CSV table of C-alpha atoms in Angstrom, one decimal:
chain,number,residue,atom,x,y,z
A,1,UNK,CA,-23.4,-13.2,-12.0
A,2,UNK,CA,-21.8,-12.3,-8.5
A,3,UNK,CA,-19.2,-13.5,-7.1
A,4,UNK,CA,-19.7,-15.8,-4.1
A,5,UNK,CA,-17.3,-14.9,-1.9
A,6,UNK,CA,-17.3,-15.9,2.2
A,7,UNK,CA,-19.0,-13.4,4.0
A,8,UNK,CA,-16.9,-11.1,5.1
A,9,UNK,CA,-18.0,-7.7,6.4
A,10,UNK,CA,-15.6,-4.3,7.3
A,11,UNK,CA,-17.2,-0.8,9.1
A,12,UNK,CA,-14.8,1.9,8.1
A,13,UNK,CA,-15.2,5.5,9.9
A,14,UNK,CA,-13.9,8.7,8.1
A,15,UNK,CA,-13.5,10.9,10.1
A,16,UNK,CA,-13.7,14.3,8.5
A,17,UNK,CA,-11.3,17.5,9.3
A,18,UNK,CA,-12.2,20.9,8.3
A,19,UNK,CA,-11.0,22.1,4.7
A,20,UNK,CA,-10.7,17.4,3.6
A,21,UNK,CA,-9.9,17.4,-0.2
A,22,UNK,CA,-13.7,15.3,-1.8
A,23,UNK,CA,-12.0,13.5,-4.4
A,24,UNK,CA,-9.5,11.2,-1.9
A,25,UNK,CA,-12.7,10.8,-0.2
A,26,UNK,CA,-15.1,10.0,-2.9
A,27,UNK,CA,-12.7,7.7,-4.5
A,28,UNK,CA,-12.3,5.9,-1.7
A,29,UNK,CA,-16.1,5.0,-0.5
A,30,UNK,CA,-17.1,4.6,-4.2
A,31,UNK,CA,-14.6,2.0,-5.3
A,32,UNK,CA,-15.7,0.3,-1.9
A,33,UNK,CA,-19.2,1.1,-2.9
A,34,UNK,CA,-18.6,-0.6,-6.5
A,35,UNK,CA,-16.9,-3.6,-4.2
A,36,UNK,CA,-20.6,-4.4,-2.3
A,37,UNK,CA,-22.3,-4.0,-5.7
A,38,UNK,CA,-19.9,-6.7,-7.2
A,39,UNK,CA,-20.3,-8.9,-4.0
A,40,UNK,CA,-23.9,-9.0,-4.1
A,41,UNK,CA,-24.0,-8.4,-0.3
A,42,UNK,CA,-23.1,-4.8,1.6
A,43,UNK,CA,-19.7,-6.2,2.8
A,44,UNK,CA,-18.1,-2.7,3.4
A,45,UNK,CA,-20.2,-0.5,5.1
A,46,UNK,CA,-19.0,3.3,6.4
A,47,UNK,CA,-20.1,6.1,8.4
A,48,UNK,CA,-18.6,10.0,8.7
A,49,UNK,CA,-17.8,11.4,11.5
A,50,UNK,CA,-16.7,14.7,12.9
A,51,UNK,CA,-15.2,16.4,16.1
A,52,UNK,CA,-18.6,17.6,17.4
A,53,UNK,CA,-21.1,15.7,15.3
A,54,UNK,CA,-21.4,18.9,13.0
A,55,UNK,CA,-21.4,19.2,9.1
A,56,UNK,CA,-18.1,19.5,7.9
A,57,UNK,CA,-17.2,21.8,5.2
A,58,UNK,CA,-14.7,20.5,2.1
A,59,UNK,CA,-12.2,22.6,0.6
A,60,UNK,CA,-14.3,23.2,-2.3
A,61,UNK,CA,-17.0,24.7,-0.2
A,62,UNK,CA,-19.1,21.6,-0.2
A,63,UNK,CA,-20.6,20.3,3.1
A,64,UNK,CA,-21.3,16.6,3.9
A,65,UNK,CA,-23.6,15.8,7.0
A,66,UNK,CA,-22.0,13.2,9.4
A,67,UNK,CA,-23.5,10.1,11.4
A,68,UNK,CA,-21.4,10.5,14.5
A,69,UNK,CA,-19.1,12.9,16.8
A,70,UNK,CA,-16.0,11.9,18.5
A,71,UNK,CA,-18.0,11.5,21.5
A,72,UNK,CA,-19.8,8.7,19.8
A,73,UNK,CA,-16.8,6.9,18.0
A,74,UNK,CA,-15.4,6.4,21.7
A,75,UNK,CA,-18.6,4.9,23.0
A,76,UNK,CA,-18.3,2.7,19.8
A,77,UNK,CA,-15.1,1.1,20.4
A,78,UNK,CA,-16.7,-0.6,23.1
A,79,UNK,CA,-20.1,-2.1,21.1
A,80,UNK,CA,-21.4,-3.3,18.5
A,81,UNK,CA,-20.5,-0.3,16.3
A,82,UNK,CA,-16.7,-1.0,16.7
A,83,UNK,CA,-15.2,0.0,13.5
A,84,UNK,CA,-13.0,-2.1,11.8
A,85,UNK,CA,-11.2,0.9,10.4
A,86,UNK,CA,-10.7,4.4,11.1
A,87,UNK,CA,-9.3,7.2,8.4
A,88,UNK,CA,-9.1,10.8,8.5
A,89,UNK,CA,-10.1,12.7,5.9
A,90,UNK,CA,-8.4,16.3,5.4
A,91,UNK,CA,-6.8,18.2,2.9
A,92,UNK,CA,-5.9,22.2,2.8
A,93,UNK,CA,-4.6,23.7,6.0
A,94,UNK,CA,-4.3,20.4,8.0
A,95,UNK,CA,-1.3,22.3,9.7
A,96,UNK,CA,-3.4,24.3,11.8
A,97,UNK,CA,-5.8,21.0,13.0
A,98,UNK,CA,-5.0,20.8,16.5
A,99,UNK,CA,-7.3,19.0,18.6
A,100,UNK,CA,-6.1,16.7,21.4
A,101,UNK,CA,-9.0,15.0,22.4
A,102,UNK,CA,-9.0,13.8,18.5
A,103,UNK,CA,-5.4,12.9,18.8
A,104,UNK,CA,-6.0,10.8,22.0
A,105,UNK,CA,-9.5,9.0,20.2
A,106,UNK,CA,-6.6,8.0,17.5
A,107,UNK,CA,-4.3,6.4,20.0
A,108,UNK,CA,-6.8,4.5,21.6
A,109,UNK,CA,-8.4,3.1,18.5
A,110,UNK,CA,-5.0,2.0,17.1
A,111,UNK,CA,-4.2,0.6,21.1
A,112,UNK,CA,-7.4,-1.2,20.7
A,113,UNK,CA,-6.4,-3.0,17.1
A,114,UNK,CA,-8.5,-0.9,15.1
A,115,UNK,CA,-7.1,-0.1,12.1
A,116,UNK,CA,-6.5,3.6,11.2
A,117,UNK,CA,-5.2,6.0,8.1
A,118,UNK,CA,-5.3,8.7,6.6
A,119,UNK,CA,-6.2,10.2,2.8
A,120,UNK,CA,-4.6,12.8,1.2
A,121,UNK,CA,-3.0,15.2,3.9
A,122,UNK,CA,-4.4,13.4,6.9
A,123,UNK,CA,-0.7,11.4,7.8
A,124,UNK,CA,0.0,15.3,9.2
A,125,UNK,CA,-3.0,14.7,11.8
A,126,UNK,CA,-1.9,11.0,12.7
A,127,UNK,CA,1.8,11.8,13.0
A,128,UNK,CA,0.6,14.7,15.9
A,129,UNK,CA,-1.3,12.3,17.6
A,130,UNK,CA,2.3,10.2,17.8
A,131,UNK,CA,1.1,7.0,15.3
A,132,UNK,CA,4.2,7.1,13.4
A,133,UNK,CA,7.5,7.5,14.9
A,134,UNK,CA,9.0,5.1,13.1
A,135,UNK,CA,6.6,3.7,10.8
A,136,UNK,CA,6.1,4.1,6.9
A,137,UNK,CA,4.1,6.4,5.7
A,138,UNK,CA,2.7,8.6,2.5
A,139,UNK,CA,1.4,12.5,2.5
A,140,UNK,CA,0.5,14.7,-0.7
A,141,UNK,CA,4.0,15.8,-2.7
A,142,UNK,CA,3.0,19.2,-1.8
A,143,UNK,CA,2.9,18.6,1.9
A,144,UNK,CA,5.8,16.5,2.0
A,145,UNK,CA,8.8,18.8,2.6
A,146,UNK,CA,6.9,20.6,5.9
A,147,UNK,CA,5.8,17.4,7.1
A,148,UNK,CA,9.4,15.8,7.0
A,149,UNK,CA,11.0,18.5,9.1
A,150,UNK,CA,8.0,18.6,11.4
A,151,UNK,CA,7.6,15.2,11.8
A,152,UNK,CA,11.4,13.7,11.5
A,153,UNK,CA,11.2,10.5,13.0
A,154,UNK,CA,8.0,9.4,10.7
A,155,UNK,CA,9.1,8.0,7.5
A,156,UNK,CA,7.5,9.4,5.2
A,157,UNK,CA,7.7,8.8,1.0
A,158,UNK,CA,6.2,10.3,-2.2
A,159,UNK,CA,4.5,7.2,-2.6
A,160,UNK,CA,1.0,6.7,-3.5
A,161,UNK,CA,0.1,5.1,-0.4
A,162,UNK,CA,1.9,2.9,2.4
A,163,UNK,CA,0.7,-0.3,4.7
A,164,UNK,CA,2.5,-0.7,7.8
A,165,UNK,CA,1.1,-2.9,9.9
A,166,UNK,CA,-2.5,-1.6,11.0
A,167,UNK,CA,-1.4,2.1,9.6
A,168,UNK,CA,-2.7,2.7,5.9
A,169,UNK,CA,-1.8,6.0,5.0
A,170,UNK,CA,-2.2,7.6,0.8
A,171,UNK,CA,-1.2,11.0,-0.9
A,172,UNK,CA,-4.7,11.7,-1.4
A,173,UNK,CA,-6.3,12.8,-5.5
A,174,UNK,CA,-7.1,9.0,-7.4
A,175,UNK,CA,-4.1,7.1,-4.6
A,176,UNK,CA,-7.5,6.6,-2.1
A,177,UNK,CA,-8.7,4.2,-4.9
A,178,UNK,CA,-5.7,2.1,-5.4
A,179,UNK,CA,-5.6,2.3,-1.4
A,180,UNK,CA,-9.1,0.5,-0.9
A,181,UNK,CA,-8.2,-1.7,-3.9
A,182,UNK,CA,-5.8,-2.9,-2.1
A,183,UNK,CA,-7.9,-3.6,1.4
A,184,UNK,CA,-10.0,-5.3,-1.0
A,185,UNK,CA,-7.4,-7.4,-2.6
A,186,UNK,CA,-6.5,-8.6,0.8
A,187,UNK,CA,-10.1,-9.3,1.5
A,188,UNK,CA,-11.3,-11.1,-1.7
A,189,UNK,CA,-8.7,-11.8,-3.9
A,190,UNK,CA,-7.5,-10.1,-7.8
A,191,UNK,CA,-11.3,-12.0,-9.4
A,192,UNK,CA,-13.0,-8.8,-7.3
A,193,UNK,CA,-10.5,-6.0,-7.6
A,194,UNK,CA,-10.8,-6.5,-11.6
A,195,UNK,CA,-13.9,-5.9,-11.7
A,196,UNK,CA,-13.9,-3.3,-9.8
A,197,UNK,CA,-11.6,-1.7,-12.2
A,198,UNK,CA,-13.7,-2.5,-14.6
A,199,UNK,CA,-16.4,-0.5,-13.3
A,200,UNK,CA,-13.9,2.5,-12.4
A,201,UNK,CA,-12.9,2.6,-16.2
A,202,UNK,CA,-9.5,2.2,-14.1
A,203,UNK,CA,-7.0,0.4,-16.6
A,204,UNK,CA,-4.5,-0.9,-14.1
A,205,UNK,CA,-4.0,-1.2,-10.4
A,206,UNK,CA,-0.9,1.2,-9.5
A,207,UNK,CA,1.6,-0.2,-7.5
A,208,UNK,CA,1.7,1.6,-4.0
A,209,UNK,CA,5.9,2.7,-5.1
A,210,UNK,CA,4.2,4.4,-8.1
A,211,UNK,CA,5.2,7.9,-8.4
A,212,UNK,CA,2.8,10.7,-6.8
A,213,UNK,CA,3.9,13.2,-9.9
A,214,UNK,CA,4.6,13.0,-13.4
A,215,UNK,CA,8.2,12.2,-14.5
A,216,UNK,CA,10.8,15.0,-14.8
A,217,UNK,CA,10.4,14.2,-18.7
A,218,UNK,CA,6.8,14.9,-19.0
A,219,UNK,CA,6.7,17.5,-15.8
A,220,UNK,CA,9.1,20.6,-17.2
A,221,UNK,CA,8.5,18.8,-21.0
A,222,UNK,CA,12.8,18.3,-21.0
A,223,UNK,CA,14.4,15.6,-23.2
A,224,UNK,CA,18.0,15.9,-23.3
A,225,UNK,CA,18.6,12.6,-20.7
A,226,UNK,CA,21.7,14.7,-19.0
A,227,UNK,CA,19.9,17.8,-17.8
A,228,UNK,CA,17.0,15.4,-16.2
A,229,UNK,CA,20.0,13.1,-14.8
A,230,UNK,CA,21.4,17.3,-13.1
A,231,UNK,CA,17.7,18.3,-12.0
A,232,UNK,CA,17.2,15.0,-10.2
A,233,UNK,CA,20.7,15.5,-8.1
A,234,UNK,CA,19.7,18.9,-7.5
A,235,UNK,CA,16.4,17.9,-6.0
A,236,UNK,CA,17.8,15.5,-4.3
A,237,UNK,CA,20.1,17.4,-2.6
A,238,UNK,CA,18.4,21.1,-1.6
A,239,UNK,CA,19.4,21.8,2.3
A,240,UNK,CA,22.9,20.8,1.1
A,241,UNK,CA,23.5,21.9,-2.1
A,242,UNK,CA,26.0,20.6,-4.6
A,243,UNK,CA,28.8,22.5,-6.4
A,244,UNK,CA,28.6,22.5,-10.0
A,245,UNK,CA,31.7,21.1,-10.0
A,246,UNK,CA,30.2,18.0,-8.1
A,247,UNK,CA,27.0,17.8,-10.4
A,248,UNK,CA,29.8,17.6,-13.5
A,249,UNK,CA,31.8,15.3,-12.0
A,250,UNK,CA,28.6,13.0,-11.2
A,251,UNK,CA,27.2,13.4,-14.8
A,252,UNK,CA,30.8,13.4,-16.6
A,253,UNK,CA,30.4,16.5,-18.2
A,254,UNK,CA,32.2,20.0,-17.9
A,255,UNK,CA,30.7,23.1,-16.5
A,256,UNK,CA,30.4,24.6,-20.1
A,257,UNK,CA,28.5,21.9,-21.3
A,258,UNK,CA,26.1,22.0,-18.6
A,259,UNK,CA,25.7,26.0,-18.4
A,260,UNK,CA,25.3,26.0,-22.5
A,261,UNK,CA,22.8,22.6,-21.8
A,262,UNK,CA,21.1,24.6,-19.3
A,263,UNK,CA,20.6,27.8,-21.4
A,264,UNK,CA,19.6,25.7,-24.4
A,265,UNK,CA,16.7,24.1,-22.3
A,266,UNK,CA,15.5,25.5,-19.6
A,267,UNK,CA,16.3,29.0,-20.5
A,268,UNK,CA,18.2,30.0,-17.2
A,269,UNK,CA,21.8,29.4,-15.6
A,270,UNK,CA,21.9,25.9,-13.5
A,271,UNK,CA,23.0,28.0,-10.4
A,272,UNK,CA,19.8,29.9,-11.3
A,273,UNK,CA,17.4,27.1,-11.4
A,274,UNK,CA,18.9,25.5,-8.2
A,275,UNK,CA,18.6,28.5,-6.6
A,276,UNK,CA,14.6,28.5,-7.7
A,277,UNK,CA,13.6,25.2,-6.6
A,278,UNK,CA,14.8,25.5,-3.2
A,279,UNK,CA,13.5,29.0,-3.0
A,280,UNK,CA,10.2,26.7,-3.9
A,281,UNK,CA,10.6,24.1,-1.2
A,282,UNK,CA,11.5,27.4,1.0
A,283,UNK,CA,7.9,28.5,0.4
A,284,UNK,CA,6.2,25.2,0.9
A,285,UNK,CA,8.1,25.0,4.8
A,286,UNK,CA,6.9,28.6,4.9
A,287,UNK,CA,3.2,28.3,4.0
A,288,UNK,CA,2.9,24.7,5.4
A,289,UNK,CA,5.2,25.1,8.9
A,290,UNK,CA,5.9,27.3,12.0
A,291,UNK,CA,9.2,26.7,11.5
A,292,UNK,CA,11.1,29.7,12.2
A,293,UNK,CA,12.5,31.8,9.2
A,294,UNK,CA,16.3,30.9,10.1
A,295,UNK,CA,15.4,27.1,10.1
A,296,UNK,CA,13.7,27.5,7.0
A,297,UNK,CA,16.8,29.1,5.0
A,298,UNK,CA,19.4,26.4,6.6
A,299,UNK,CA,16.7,23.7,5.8
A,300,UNK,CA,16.9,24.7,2.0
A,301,UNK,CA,20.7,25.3,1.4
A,302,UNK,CA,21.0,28.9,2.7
A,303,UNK,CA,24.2,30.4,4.9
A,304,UNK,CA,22.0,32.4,6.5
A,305,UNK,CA,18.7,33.9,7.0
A,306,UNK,CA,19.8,37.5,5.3
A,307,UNK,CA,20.8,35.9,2.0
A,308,UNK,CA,17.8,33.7,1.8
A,309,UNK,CA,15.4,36.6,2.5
A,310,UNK,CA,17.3,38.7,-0.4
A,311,UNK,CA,17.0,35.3,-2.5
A,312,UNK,CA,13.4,35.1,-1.9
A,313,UNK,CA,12.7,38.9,-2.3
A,314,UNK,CA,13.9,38.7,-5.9
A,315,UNK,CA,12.2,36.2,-6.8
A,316,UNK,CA,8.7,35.8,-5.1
A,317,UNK,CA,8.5,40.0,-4.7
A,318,UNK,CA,7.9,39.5,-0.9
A,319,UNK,CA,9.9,38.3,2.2
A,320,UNK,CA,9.3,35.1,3.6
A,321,UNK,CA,7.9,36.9,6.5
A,322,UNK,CA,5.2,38.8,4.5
A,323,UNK,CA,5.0,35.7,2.8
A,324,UNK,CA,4.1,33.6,6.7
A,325,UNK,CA,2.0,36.7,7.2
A,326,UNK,CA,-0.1,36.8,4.2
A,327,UNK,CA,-0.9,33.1,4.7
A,328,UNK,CA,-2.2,33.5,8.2
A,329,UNK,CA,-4.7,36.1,7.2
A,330,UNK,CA,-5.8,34.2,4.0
A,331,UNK,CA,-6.1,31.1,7.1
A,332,UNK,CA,-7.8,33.6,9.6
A,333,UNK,CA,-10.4,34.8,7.0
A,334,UNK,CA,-13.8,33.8,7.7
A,335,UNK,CA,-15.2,31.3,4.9
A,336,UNK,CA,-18.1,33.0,2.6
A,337,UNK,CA,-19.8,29.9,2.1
A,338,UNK,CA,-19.7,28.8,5.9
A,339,UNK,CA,-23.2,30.1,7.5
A,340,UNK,CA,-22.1,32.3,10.5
């Protein structure tokens, strides 16, 4: 039996980017897919669009054929095709997207009071195109770091996804899906979104706040409560980074007790794993950012750009330059699987 909801009908355009993650974007148009069988009637319907009307390859190699070019999208703000909803798609590389004539379709369609979002790395593209100075917003865990010091005045969370106003933005993997949940929630109500899940073999819908990844518990597999209570500060505080002395103080233990809690579970010095998980975010700025070297270093807790080079060296077995340099050739390589 369907439900009998009031018709209500929503055209979404994702708009694909080069190198766009398929499982944001699979999640999302077949839990809206699941929604119109549910309803009885198609009330979301979606096209895919691109730059130039061309294919569009995923990260994974796959290609998806596309309805429309940004030539058309433009034309269709002003017809019958209007969309209620526009969301980029990308994923991999979304650093080096940089197409103005995209960015200013983007500002129009939000000037017009289209909605518009972004899946899995895609807040990167709407934050160049100036969408979200000030507004709340989500991006993949992994991007997060190089998108906060490129983009300071966004706000940007670990969340799974984030609504403000007409801007719906989500980290990308399974968050696309609790992302159009919620757009349908708003539309028809909890009957519809349960049965959706239902479908979905989806147990529960995750509230937008949920983490991105696992706890520290599950994550390194640590269960004394006192070293996860030391790792949090710590990554909470990498381009300043506390004294032991500070950590003990805030955890009310002595520095012996947490070097000899540090050796017992994580098999290293504290000073040792601090030092590795901002060399970590240091590589992330690195691979993600054009940030320059220097602002990299002070950015993770480093005096200067000598000592964090010598840090990195040790541990990675490259500097950060060859590290910079050995991402732009794997970025400048020609794709196999791309017909030249």
């Amino acid at each position: 039996m369907t439900i009998k909801p009031p018709v209500k009908k929503r055209t979404l355009v994702f708009f694909l980017i080069p190198e766009f993650t398929l499982l944001p974007f699979s999640a999302a148009v077949e839990t809206l897919r699941i929604a119109n069988r549910m309803l009885g009637y198609k009330a979301y319907d979606w096209r895919l669009a691109s730059a130039d009307g061309q294919k569009v390859y995923s990260s994974s190699g796959i290609a998806l054929e596309v309805d429309s070019s940004l030539a058309d999208e433009r034309r269709n703000l002003s017809g019958e095709q209007r969309p209620s909803m526009v969301l980029i798609c990308s994923g991999i590389n979304v650093e080096s997207f940089n197409n103005k004539s995209v960015f200013a379709f983007l500002r129009e369609t939000y000037n017009r009071g289209v909605s518009v979002g972004s899946l899995c790395t895609g807040a990167h593209v709407l934050a160049q195109a100036g969408l979200l100075n000030g507004k709340r917003c989500a991006i993949h865990w992994e991007n997060l770091p190089g998108f906060a010091e490129a983009f300071p005045q966004a706000e940007v969370y670990a969340d799974l996804y984030e609504v403000d106003g007409n801007l719906y933005t989500c980290a990308g993997g399974t968050a696309s899906l609790d992302m159009m949940l919620n757009l349908i929630g708003q539309d028809f109500g909890e009957t519809l979104v349960n049965r959706v899940c239902e479908q979905q073999l989806t147990d529960r819908v995750r509230n937008p706040h949920d983490r991105q990844r696992l706890p520290l518990r599950a994550r390194l597999g640590v269960q004394n409560n006192k070293v996860l209570q030391i790792i949090e500060l710590m990554e909470s505080n990498l381009s300043e980074p506390l004294s032991l002395i500070d950590i003990a103080d805030s955890v009310d233990l002595s520095r012996r007790q947490i070097e000899r809690l540090f050796s017992q579970e994580m098999g290293r010095s504290p000073a040792r794993y601090y030092l590795e998980i901002r060399l970590d975010r240091a590589r992330h700025l690195l691979v993600q950012s054009s940030m320059p070297i220097v602002e990299v270093a002070v950015a993770c807790g480093f005096v200067s750009a000598s000592h964090f080079s010598k840090c990195y060296r040790e541990v990675y077995n490259r500097s950060p330059q060859q590290e910079r340099a050995e991402r732009k050739l794997v970025s400048n390589t020609p794709r196999t699987l791309v017909p030249a």
